[in-house]
Amino acid sequence: MKSIKQLKDIYIDFDIVKDKWNTDYEGFVLLSKDKQAYKRCRLAKKTPKKDGYFTAFWQKNNKGKNIPFSEDDLGEELIIIVEDKHNQGMFVIPKLDAIKRNIISTDDSKGKMAMRFYPPWCTNLNKTAQSTQKWQLNYFKYF
């Protein structure tokens, strides 16, 4: 993935480790060199029939069932990479905001296992997508 170089430049104190989940979305973990902190990363892919970029972020439980990440195993942040020709960037969603947005599971929320992301270059969106994009853009950074 081209964005690994950019991530290495941004997160110089982290090693990039392939995640065993979500290989279709180039899942990996940024692990601090002292092994005390980590961040989950996924690539979001452009889909032909709907606007935005789709990605999955789940794990398997001890019975082999797909389940959302919990507040205990997400790490510090969820990083979603978007690459589309000359448009490249990432959404960096802190753990507490992922909880607030019901992205990860808690005692009060079942969480999500996948979702669509809308970077700034996505325009002419329907009202639901516009609403999602509005809060997501607070977490977007261009490479």
PDB file of N, CA and C in Angstrom, residues 31-114:
ATOM      1  N   LEU A  31       1.874  -0.237  15.931  1.00  0.00           N
ATOM      2  CA  LEU A  31       2.255  -0.642  17.284  1.00  0.00           C
ATOM      3  C   LEU A  31       3.441   0.194  17.733  1.00  0.00           C
ATOM      4  N   SER A  32       3.303   0.869  18.879  1.00  0.00           N
ATOM      5  CA  SER A  32       4.396   1.710  19.361  1.00  0.00           C
ATOM      6  C   SER A  32       5.625   0.849  19.624  1.00  0.00           C
ATOM      7  N   LYS A  33       6.777   1.437  19.405  1.00  0.00           N
ATOM      8  CA  LYS A  33       8.030   0.690  19.550  1.00  0.00           C
ATOM      9  C   LYS A  33       8.197   0.124  20.955  1.00  0.00           C
ATOM     10  N   ASP A  34       7.598   0.782  21.960  1.00  0.00           N
ATOM     11  CA  ASP A  34       7.676   0.253  23.326  1.00  0.00           C
ATOM     12  C   ASP A  34       6.538  -0.724  23.622  1.00  0.00           C
ATOM     13  N   LYS A  35       5.705  -1.001  22.599  1.00  0.00           N
ATOM     14  CA  LYS A  35       4.594  -1.972  22.688  1.00  0.00           C
ATOM     15  C   LYS A  35       3.518  -1.556  23.694  1.00  0.00           C
ATOM     16  N   GLN A  36       3.452  -0.263  24.032  1.00  0.00           N
ATOM     17  CA  GLN A  36       2.485   0.221  25.016  1.00  0.00           C
ATOM     18  C   GLN A  36       1.223   0.800  24.384  1.00  0.00           C
ATOM     19  N   ALA A  37       1.271   1.126  23.092  1.00  0.00           N
ATOM     20  CA  ALA A  37       0.119   1.752  22.440  1.00  0.00           C
ATOM     21  C   ALA A  37      -0.033   1.192  21.031  1.00  0.00           C
ATOM     22  N   TYR A  38      -1.270   1.200  20.546  1.00  0.00           N
ATOM     23  CA  TYR A  38      -1.501   0.770  19.170  1.00  0.00           C
ATOM     24  C   TYR A  38      -2.718   1.473  18.583  1.00  0.00           C
ATOM     25  N   LYS A  39      -2.765   1.465  17.259  1.00  0.00           N
ATOM     26  CA  LYS A  39      -3.847   2.079  16.497  1.00  0.00           C
ATOM     27  C   LYS A  39      -4.235   1.100  15.394  1.00  0.00           C
ATOM     28  N   ARG A  40      -5.515   0.956  15.120  1.00  0.00           N
ATOM     29  CA  ARG A  40      -5.981   0.058  14.057  1.00  0.00           C
ATOM     30  C   ARG A  40      -6.154   0.848  12.763  1.00  0.00           C
ATOM     31  N   CYS A  41      -5.707   0.273  11.658  1.00  0.00           N
ATOM     32  CA  CYS A  41      -5.775   0.930  10.358  1.00  0.00           C
ATOM     33  C   CYS A  41      -6.473   0.035   9.339  1.00  0.00           C
ATOM     34  N   ARG A  42      -7.219   0.670   8.450  1.00  0.00           N
ATOM     35  CA  ARG A  42      -7.876  -0.022   7.350  1.00  0.00           C
ATOM     36  C   ARG A  42      -7.862   0.874   6.117  1.00  0.00           C
ATOM     37  N   LEU A  43      -7.867   0.241   4.952  1.00  0.00           N
ATOM     38  CA  LEU A  43      -8.010   0.942   3.688  1.00  0.00           C
ATOM     39  C   LEU A  43      -9.484   0.950   3.311  1.00  0.00           C
ATOM     40  N   ALA A  44      -9.999   2.100   2.923  1.00  0.00           N
ATOM     41  CA  ALA A  44     -11.375   2.187   2.420  1.00  0.00           C
ATOM     42  C   ALA A  44     -11.315   2.185   0.896  1.00  0.00           C
ATOM     43  N   LYS A  45     -12.199   1.412   0.283  1.00  0.00           N
ATOM     44  CA  LYS A  45     -12.189   1.251  -1.171  1.00  0.00           C
ATOM     45  C   LYS A  45     -13.384   1.953  -1.812  1.00  0.00           C
ATOM     46  N   LYS A  46     -13.117   2.543  -2.969  1.00  0.00           N
ATOM     47  CA  LYS A  46     -14.187   3.164  -3.753  1.00  0.00           C
ATOM     48  C   LYS A  46     -15.069   2.052  -4.314  1.00  0.00           C
ATOM     49  N   THR A  47     -16.363   2.270  -4.246  1.00  0.00           N
ATOM     50  CA  THR A  47     -17.297   1.271  -4.765  1.00  0.00           C
ATOM     51  C   THR A  47     -17.985   1.824  -6.009  1.00  0.00           C
ATOM     52  N   PRO A  48     -18.301   0.960  -6.979  1.00  0.00           N
ATOM     53  CA  PRO A  48     -18.812   1.453  -8.261  1.00  0.00           C
ATOM     54  C   PRO A  48     -20.236   2.007  -8.227  1.00  0.00           C
ATOM     55  N   LYS A  49     -21.063   1.544  -7.318  1.00  0.00           N
ATOM     56  CA  LYS A  49     -22.476   1.920  -7.369  1.00  0.00           C
ATOM     57  C   LYS A  49     -22.901   2.958  -6.336  1.00  0.00           C
ATOM     58  N   LYS A  50     -22.073   3.176  -5.312  1.00  0.00           N
ATOM     59  CA  LYS A  50     -22.429   4.154  -4.275  1.00  0.00           C
ATOM     60  C   LYS A  50     -21.269   5.111  -4.074  1.00  0.00           C
ATOM     61  N   ASP A  51     -21.608   6.343  -3.722  1.00  0.00           N
ATOM     62  CA  ASP A  51     -20.572   7.327  -3.424  1.00  0.00           C
ATOM     63  C   ASP A  51     -19.843   6.947  -2.148  1.00  0.00           C
ATOM     64  N   GLY A  52     -18.639   7.465  -2.012  1.00  0.00           N
ATOM     65  CA  GLY A  52     -17.866   7.217  -0.808  1.00  0.00           C
ATOM     66  C   GLY A  52     -16.974   5.998  -0.939  1.00  0.00           C
ATOM     67  N   TYR A  53     -16.356   5.649   0.170  1.00  0.00           N
ATOM     68  CA  TYR A  53     -15.366   4.579   0.234  1.00  0.00           C
ATOM     69  C   TYR A  53     -15.744   3.662   1.382  1.00  0.00           C
ATOM     70  N   PHE A  54     -15.746   2.375   1.109  1.00  0.00           N
ATOM     71  CA  PHE A  54     -16.226   1.393   2.071  1.00  0.00           C
ATOM     72  C   PHE A  54     -15.059   0.635   2.690  1.00  0.00           C
ATOM     73  N   THR A  55     -15.170   0.344   3.983  1.00  0.00           N
ATOM     74  CA  THR A  55     -14.185  -0.505   4.646  1.00  0.00           C
ATOM     75  C   THR A  55     -14.853  -1.327   5.737  1.00  0.00           C
ATOM     76  N   ALA A  56     -14.147  -2.367   6.133  1.00  0.00           N
ATOM     77  CA  ALA A  56     -14.615  -3.234   7.220  1.00  0.00           C
ATOM     78  C   ALA A  56     -13.599  -3.188   8.352  1.00  0.00           C
ATOM     79  N   PHE A  57     -14.085  -3.282   9.570  1.00  0.00           N
ATOM     80  CA  PHE A  57     -13.195  -3.338  10.742  1.00  0.00           C
ATOM     81  C   PHE A  57     -13.862  -4.197  11.797  1.00  0.00           C
ATOM     82  N   TRP A  58     -13.558  -5.479  11.743  1.00  0.00           N
ATOM     83  CA  TRP A  58     -14.128  -6.438  12.687  1.00  0.00           C
ATOM     84  C   TRP A  58     -13.041  -7.403  13.118  1.00  0.00           C
ATOM     85  N   GLN A  59     -13.384  -8.192  14.084  1.00  0.00           N
ATOM     86  CA  GLN A  59     -12.515  -9.269  14.558  1.00  0.00           C
ATOM     87  C   GLN A  59     -13.385 -10.508  14.725  1.00  0.00           C
ATOM     88  N   LYS A  60     -12.774 -11.618  15.020  1.00  0.00           N
ATOM     89  CA  LYS A  60     -13.544 -12.843  15.274  1.00  0.00           C
ATOM     90  C   LYS A  60     -13.497 -13.162  16.761  1.00  0.00           C
ATOM     91  N   ASN A  61     -14.638 -13.615  17.270  1.00  0.00           N
ATOM     92  CA  ASN A  61     -14.658 -14.035  18.673  1.00  0.00           C
ATOM     93  C   ASN A  61     -14.143 -15.472  18.776  1.00  0.00           C
ATOM     94  N   ASN A  62     -14.167 -16.035  19.977  1.00  0.00           N
ATOM     95  CA  ASN A  62     -13.610 -17.376  20.185  1.00  0.00           C
ATOM     96  C   ASN A  62     -14.425 -18.475  19.502  1.00  0.00           C
ATOM     97  N   LYS A  63     -15.598 -18.131  18.979  1.00  0.00           N
ATOM     98  CA  LYS A  63     -16.417 -19.102  18.236  1.00  0.00           C
ATOM     99  C   LYS A  63     -16.290 -18.908  16.724  1.00  0.00           C
ATOM    100  N   GLY A  64     -15.412 -17.987  16.311  1.00  0.00           N
ATOM    101  CA  GLY A  64     -15.203 -17.735  14.894  1.00  0.00           C
ATOM    102  C   GLY A  64     -16.215 -16.807  14.252  1.00  0.00           C
ATOM    103  N   LYS A  65     -17.011 -16.132  15.062  1.00  0.00           N
ATOM    104  CA  LYS A  65     -18.026 -15.208  14.549  1.00  0.00           C
ATOM    105  C   LYS A  65     -17.438 -13.798  14.443  1.00  0.00           C
ATOM    106  N   ASN A  66     -17.761 -13.109  13.345  1.00  0.00           N
ATOM    107  CA  ASN A  66     -17.333 -11.721  13.184  1.00  0.00           C
ATOM    108  C   ASN A  66     -18.056 -10.839  14.191  1.00  0.00           C
ATOM    109  N   ILE A  67     -17.279  -9.996  14.874  1.00  0.00           N
ATOM    110  CA  ILE A  67     -17.839  -9.062  15.851  1.00  0.00           C
ATOM    111  C   ILE A  67     -17.106  -7.724  15.735  1.00  0.00           C
ATOM    112  N   PRO A  68     -17.752  -6.630  16.143  1.00  0.00           N
ATOM    113  CA  PRO A  68     -17.073  -5.327  16.118  1.00  0.00           C
ATOM    114  C   PRO A  68     -15.938  -5.279  17.141  1.00  0.00           C
ATOM    115  N   PHE A  69     -15.009  -4.372  16.906  1.00  0.00           N
ATOM    116  CA  PHE A  69     -13.998  -4.118  17.923  1.00  0.00           C
ATOM    117  C   PHE A  69     -14.677  -3.498  19.135  1.00  0.00           C
ATOM    118  N   SER A  70     -14.149  -3.803  20.300  1.00  0.00           N
ATOM    119  CA  SER A  70     -14.677  -3.218  21.529  1.00  0.00           C
ATOM    120  C   SER A  70     -13.752  -2.101  21.987  1.00  0.00           C
ATOM    121  N   GLU A  71     -14.194  -1.392  22.993  1.00  0.00           N
ATOM    122  CA  GLU A  71     -13.349  -0.321  23.530  1.00  0.00           C
ATOM    123  C   GLU A  71     -12.065  -0.876  24.125  1.00  0.00           C
ATOM    124  N   ASP A  72     -12.043  -2.161  24.442  1.00  0.00           N
ATOM    125  CA  ASP A  72     -10.843  -2.779  25.011  1.00  0.00           C
ATOM    126  C   ASP A  72      -9.819  -3.190  23.959  1.00  0.00           C
ATOM    127  N   ASP A  73     -10.244  -3.374  22.701  1.00  0.00           N
ATOM    128  CA  ASP A  73      -9.289  -3.870  21.715  1.00  0.00           C
ATOM    129  C   ASP A  73      -9.152  -3.018  20.454  1.00  0.00           C
ATOM    130  N   LEU A  74      -9.779  -1.853  20.405  1.00  0.00           N
ATOM    131  CA  LEU A  74      -9.616  -0.977  19.246  1.00  0.00           C
ATOM    132  C   LEU A  74      -8.221  -0.371  19.208  1.00  0.00           C
ATOM    133  N   GLY A  75      -7.688  -0.008  20.347  1.00  0.00           N
ATOM    134  CA  GLY A  75      -6.459   0.771  20.406  1.00  0.00           C
ATOM    135  C   GLY A  75      -6.802   2.231  20.647  1.00  0.00           C
ATOM    136  N   GLU A  76      -5.822   3.108  20.437  1.00  0.00           N
ATOM    137  CA  GLU A  76      -6.021   4.539  20.690  1.00  0.00           C
ATOM    138  C   GLU A  76      -6.868   5.221  19.628  1.00  0.00           C
ATOM    139  N   GLU A  77      -6.736   4.753  18.378  1.00  0.00           N
ATOM    140  CA  GLU A  77      -7.416   5.409  17.262  1.00  0.00           C
ATOM    141  C   GLU A  77      -7.788   4.381  16.201  1.00  0.00           C
ATOM    142  N   LEU A  78      -8.792   4.728  15.417  1.00  0.00           N
ATOM    143  CA  LEU A  78      -9.127   4.002  14.203  1.00  0.00           C
ATOM    144  C   LEU A  78      -8.712   4.902  13.046  1.00  0.00           C
ATOM    145  N   ILE A  79      -7.823   4.394  12.203  1.00  0.00           N
ATOM    146  CA  ILE A  79      -7.313   5.164  11.073  1.00  0.00           C
ATOM    147  C   ILE A  79      -7.838   4.526   9.791  1.00  0.00           C
ATOM    148  N   ILE A  80      -8.537   5.313   8.992  1.00  0.00           N
ATOM    149  CA  ILE A  80      -9.086   4.840   7.726  1.00  0.00           C
ATOM    150  C   ILE A  80      -8.371   5.581   6.597  1.00  0.00           C
ATOM    151  N   ILE A  81      -7.660   4.826   5.764  1.00  0.00           N
ATOM    152  CA  ILE A  81      -6.891   5.377   4.654  1.00  0.00           C
ATOM    153  C   ILE A  81      -7.778   5.424   3.409  1.00  0.00           C
ATOM    154  N   VAL A  82      -7.708   6.535   2.668  1.00  0.00           N
ATOM    155  CA  VAL A  82      -8.429   6.667   1.405  1.00  0.00           C
ATOM    156  C   VAL A  82      -7.419   7.088   0.341  1.00  0.00           C
ATOM    157  N   GLU A  83      -7.319   6.284  -0.717  1.00  0.00           N
ATOM    158  CA  GLU A  83      -6.430   6.591  -1.836  1.00  0.00           C
ATOM    159  C   GLU A  83      -7.236   6.507  -3.125  1.00  0.00           C
ATOM    160  N   ASP A  84      -7.256   7.601  -3.871  1.00  0.00           N
ATOM    161  CA  ASP A  84      -7.986   7.628  -5.134  1.00  0.00           C
ATOM    162  C   ASP A  84      -7.224   8.538  -6.095  1.00  0.00           C
ATOM    163  N   LYS A  85      -6.364   7.954  -6.879  1.00  0.00           N
ATOM    164  CA  LYS A  85      -5.504   8.685  -7.810  1.00  0.00           C
ATOM    165  C   LYS A  85      -4.729   9.757  -7.052  1.00  0.00           C
ATOM    166  N   HIS A  86      -5.023  11.021  -7.333  1.00  0.00           N
ATOM    167  CA  HIS A  86      -4.276  12.109  -6.691  1.00  0.00           C
ATOM    168  C   HIS A  86      -4.870  12.529  -5.354  1.00  0.00           C
ATOM    169  N   ASN A  87      -6.038  12.050  -5.034  1.00  0.00           N
ATOM    170  CA  ASN A  87      -6.665  12.352  -3.747  1.00  0.00           C
ATOM    171  C   ASN A  87      -6.288  11.269  -2.741  1.00  0.00           C
ATOM    172  N   GLN A  88      -5.593  11.675  -1.693  1.00  0.00           N
ATOM    173  CA  GLN A  88      -5.161  10.720  -0.675  1.00  0.00           C
ATOM    174  C   GLN A  88      -5.233  11.373   0.692  1.00  0.00           C
ATOM    175  N   GLY A  89      -5.689  10.606   1.651  1.00  0.00           N
ATOM    176  CA  GLY A  89      -5.740  11.118   3.010  1.00  0.00           C
ATOM    177  C   GLY A  89      -6.173  10.035   3.969  1.00  0.00           C
ATOM    178  N   MET A  90      -6.455  10.472   5.181  1.00  0.00           N
ATOM    179  CA  MET A  90      -6.869   9.508   6.198  1.00  0.00           C
ATOM    180  C   MET A  90      -7.819  10.164   7.182  1.00  0.00           C
ATOM    181  N   PHE A  91      -8.706   9.344   7.687  1.00  0.00           N
ATOM    182  CA  PHE A  91      -9.573   9.719   8.791  1.00  0.00           C
ATOM    183  C   PHE A  91      -8.934   9.138  10.047  1.00  0.00           C
ATOM    184  N   VAL A  92      -8.689   9.973  11.036  1.00  0.00           N
ATOM    185  CA  VAL A  92      -8.098   9.524  12.298  1.00  0.00           C
ATOM    186  C   VAL A  92      -9.139   9.776  13.386  1.00  0.00           C
ATOM    187  N   ILE A  93      -9.782   8.693  13.816  1.00  0.00           N
ATOM    188  CA  ILE A  93     -10.877   8.805  14.781  1.00  0.00           C
ATOM    189  C   ILE A  93     -10.396   8.308  16.138  1.00  0.00           C
ATOM    190  N   PRO A  94     -10.256   9.209  17.110  1.00  0.00           N
ATOM    191  CA  PRO A  94      -9.833   8.791  18.450  1.00  0.00           C
ATOM    192  C   PRO A  94     -10.834   7.818  19.073  1.00  0.00           C
ATOM    193  N   LYS A  95     -10.327   6.988  19.940  1.00  0.00           N
ATOM    194  CA  LYS A  95     -11.148   5.955  20.587  1.00  0.00           C
ATOM    195  C   LYS A  95     -12.414   6.530  21.228  1.00  0.00           C
ATOM    196  N   LEU A  96     -12.290   7.608  21.980  1.00  0.00           N
ATOM    197  CA  LEU A  96     -13.465   8.172  22.655  1.00  0.00           C
ATOM    198  C   LEU A  96     -14.511   8.663  21.662  1.00  0.00           C
ATOM    199  N   ASP A  97     -14.064   9.196  20.528  1.00  0.00           N
ATOM    200  CA  ASP A  97     -15.012   9.629  19.502  1.00  0.00           C
ATOM    201  C   ASP A  97     -15.628   8.428  18.789  1.00  0.00           C
ATOM    202  N   ALA A  98     -14.858   7.357  18.615  1.00  0.00           N
ATOM    203  CA  ALA A  98     -15.409   6.121  18.036  1.00  0.00           C
ATOM    204  C   ALA A  98     -16.486   5.541  18.950  1.00  0.00           C
ATOM    205  N   ILE A  99     -16.305   5.691  20.244  1.00  0.00           N
ATOM    206  CA  ILE A  99     -17.339   5.255  21.197  1.00  0.00           C
ATOM    207  C   ILE A  99     -18.573   6.145  21.050  1.00  0.00           C
ATOM    208  N   LYS A 100     -18.354   7.459  21.024  1.00  0.00           N
ATOM    209  CA  LYS A 100     -19.460   8.420  20.913  1.00  0.00           C
ATOM    210  C   LYS A 100     -20.275   8.197  19.639  1.00  0.00           C
ATOM    211  N   ARG A 101     -19.604   7.814  18.560  1.00  0.00           N
ATOM    212  CA  ARG A 101     -20.255   7.604  17.263  1.00  0.00           C
ATOM    213  C   ARG A 101     -20.759   6.168  17.085  1.00  0.00           C
ATOM    214  N   ASN A 102     -20.689   5.370  18.156  1.00  0.00           N
ATOM    215  CA  ASN A 102     -21.155   3.974  18.131  1.00  0.00           C
ATOM    216  C   ASN A 102     -20.438   3.126  17.083  1.00  0.00           C
ATOM    217  N   ILE A 103     -19.174   3.445  16.819  1.00  0.00           N
ATOM    218  CA  ILE A 103     -18.387   2.673  15.865  1.00  0.00           C
ATOM    219  C   ILE A 103     -17.856   1.406  16.517  1.00  0.00           C
ATOM    220  N   ILE A 104     -17.460   1.503  17.775  1.00  0.00           N
ATOM    221  CA  ILE A 104     -16.972   0.317  18.481  1.00  0.00           C
ATOM    222  C   ILE A 104     -17.985  -0.099  19.541  1.00  0.00           C
ATOM    223  N   SER A 105     -17.949  -1.374  19.883  1.00  0.00           N
ATOM    224  CA  SER A 105     -18.944  -1.879  20.832  1.00  0.00           C
ATOM    225  C   SER A 105     -18.576  -1.498  22.263  1.00  0.00           C
ATOM    226  N   THR A 106     -19.622  -1.202  23.018  1.00  0.00           N
ATOM    227  CA  THR A 106     -19.501  -0.916  24.450  1.00  0.00           C
ATOM    228  C   THR A 106     -20.677  -1.612  25.130  1.00  0.00           C
ATOM    229  N   ASP A 107     -20.797  -1.428  26.411  1.00  0.00           N
ATOM    230  CA  ASP A 107     -21.959  -1.974  27.114  1.00  0.00           C
ATOM    231  C   ASP A 107     -23.264  -1.365  26.599  1.00  0.00           C
ATOM    232  N   ASP A 108     -23.178  -0.139  26.044  1.00  0.00           N
ATOM    233  CA  ASP A 108     -24.372   0.576  25.590  1.00  0.00           C
ATOM    234  C   ASP A 108     -24.590   0.548  24.078  1.00  0.00           C
ATOM    235  N   SER A 109     -23.639   0.023  23.308  1.00  0.00           N
ATOM    236  CA  SER A 109     -23.740   0.053  21.848  1.00  0.00           C
ATOM    237  C   SER A 109     -23.175  -1.229  21.253  1.00  0.00           C
ATOM    238  N   LYS A 110     -23.840  -1.752  20.230  1.00  0.00           N
ATOM    239  CA  LYS A 110     -23.341  -2.980  19.597  1.00  0.00           C
ATOM    240  C   LYS A 110     -22.173  -2.706  18.660  1.00  0.00           C
ATOM    241  N   GLY A 111     -21.958  -1.457  18.268  1.00  0.00           N
ATOM    242  CA  GLY A 111     -20.840  -1.107  17.400  1.00  0.00           C
ATOM    243  C   GLY A 111     -21.107  -1.443  15.942  1.00  0.00           C
ATOM    244  N   LYS A 112     -20.117  -1.166  15.100  1.00  0.00           N
ATOM    245  CA  LYS A 112     -20.222  -1.421  13.660  1.00  0.00           C
ATOM    246  C   LYS A 112     -19.080  -2.343  13.236  1.00  0.00           C
ATOM    247  N   MET A 113     -19.299  -3.073  12.165  1.00  0.00           N
ATOM    248  CA  MET A 113     -18.240  -3.913  11.609  1.00  0.00           C
ATOM    249  C   MET A 113     -17.754  -3.375  10.270  1.00  0.00           C
ATOM    250  N   ALA A 114     -18.441  -2.384   9.738  1.00  0.00           N
ATOM    251  CA  ALA A 114     -18.072  -1.776   8.462  1.00  0.00           C
ATOM    252  C   ALA A 114     -18.831  -0.464   8.325  1.00  0.00           C
TER     253      ALA A 114
END
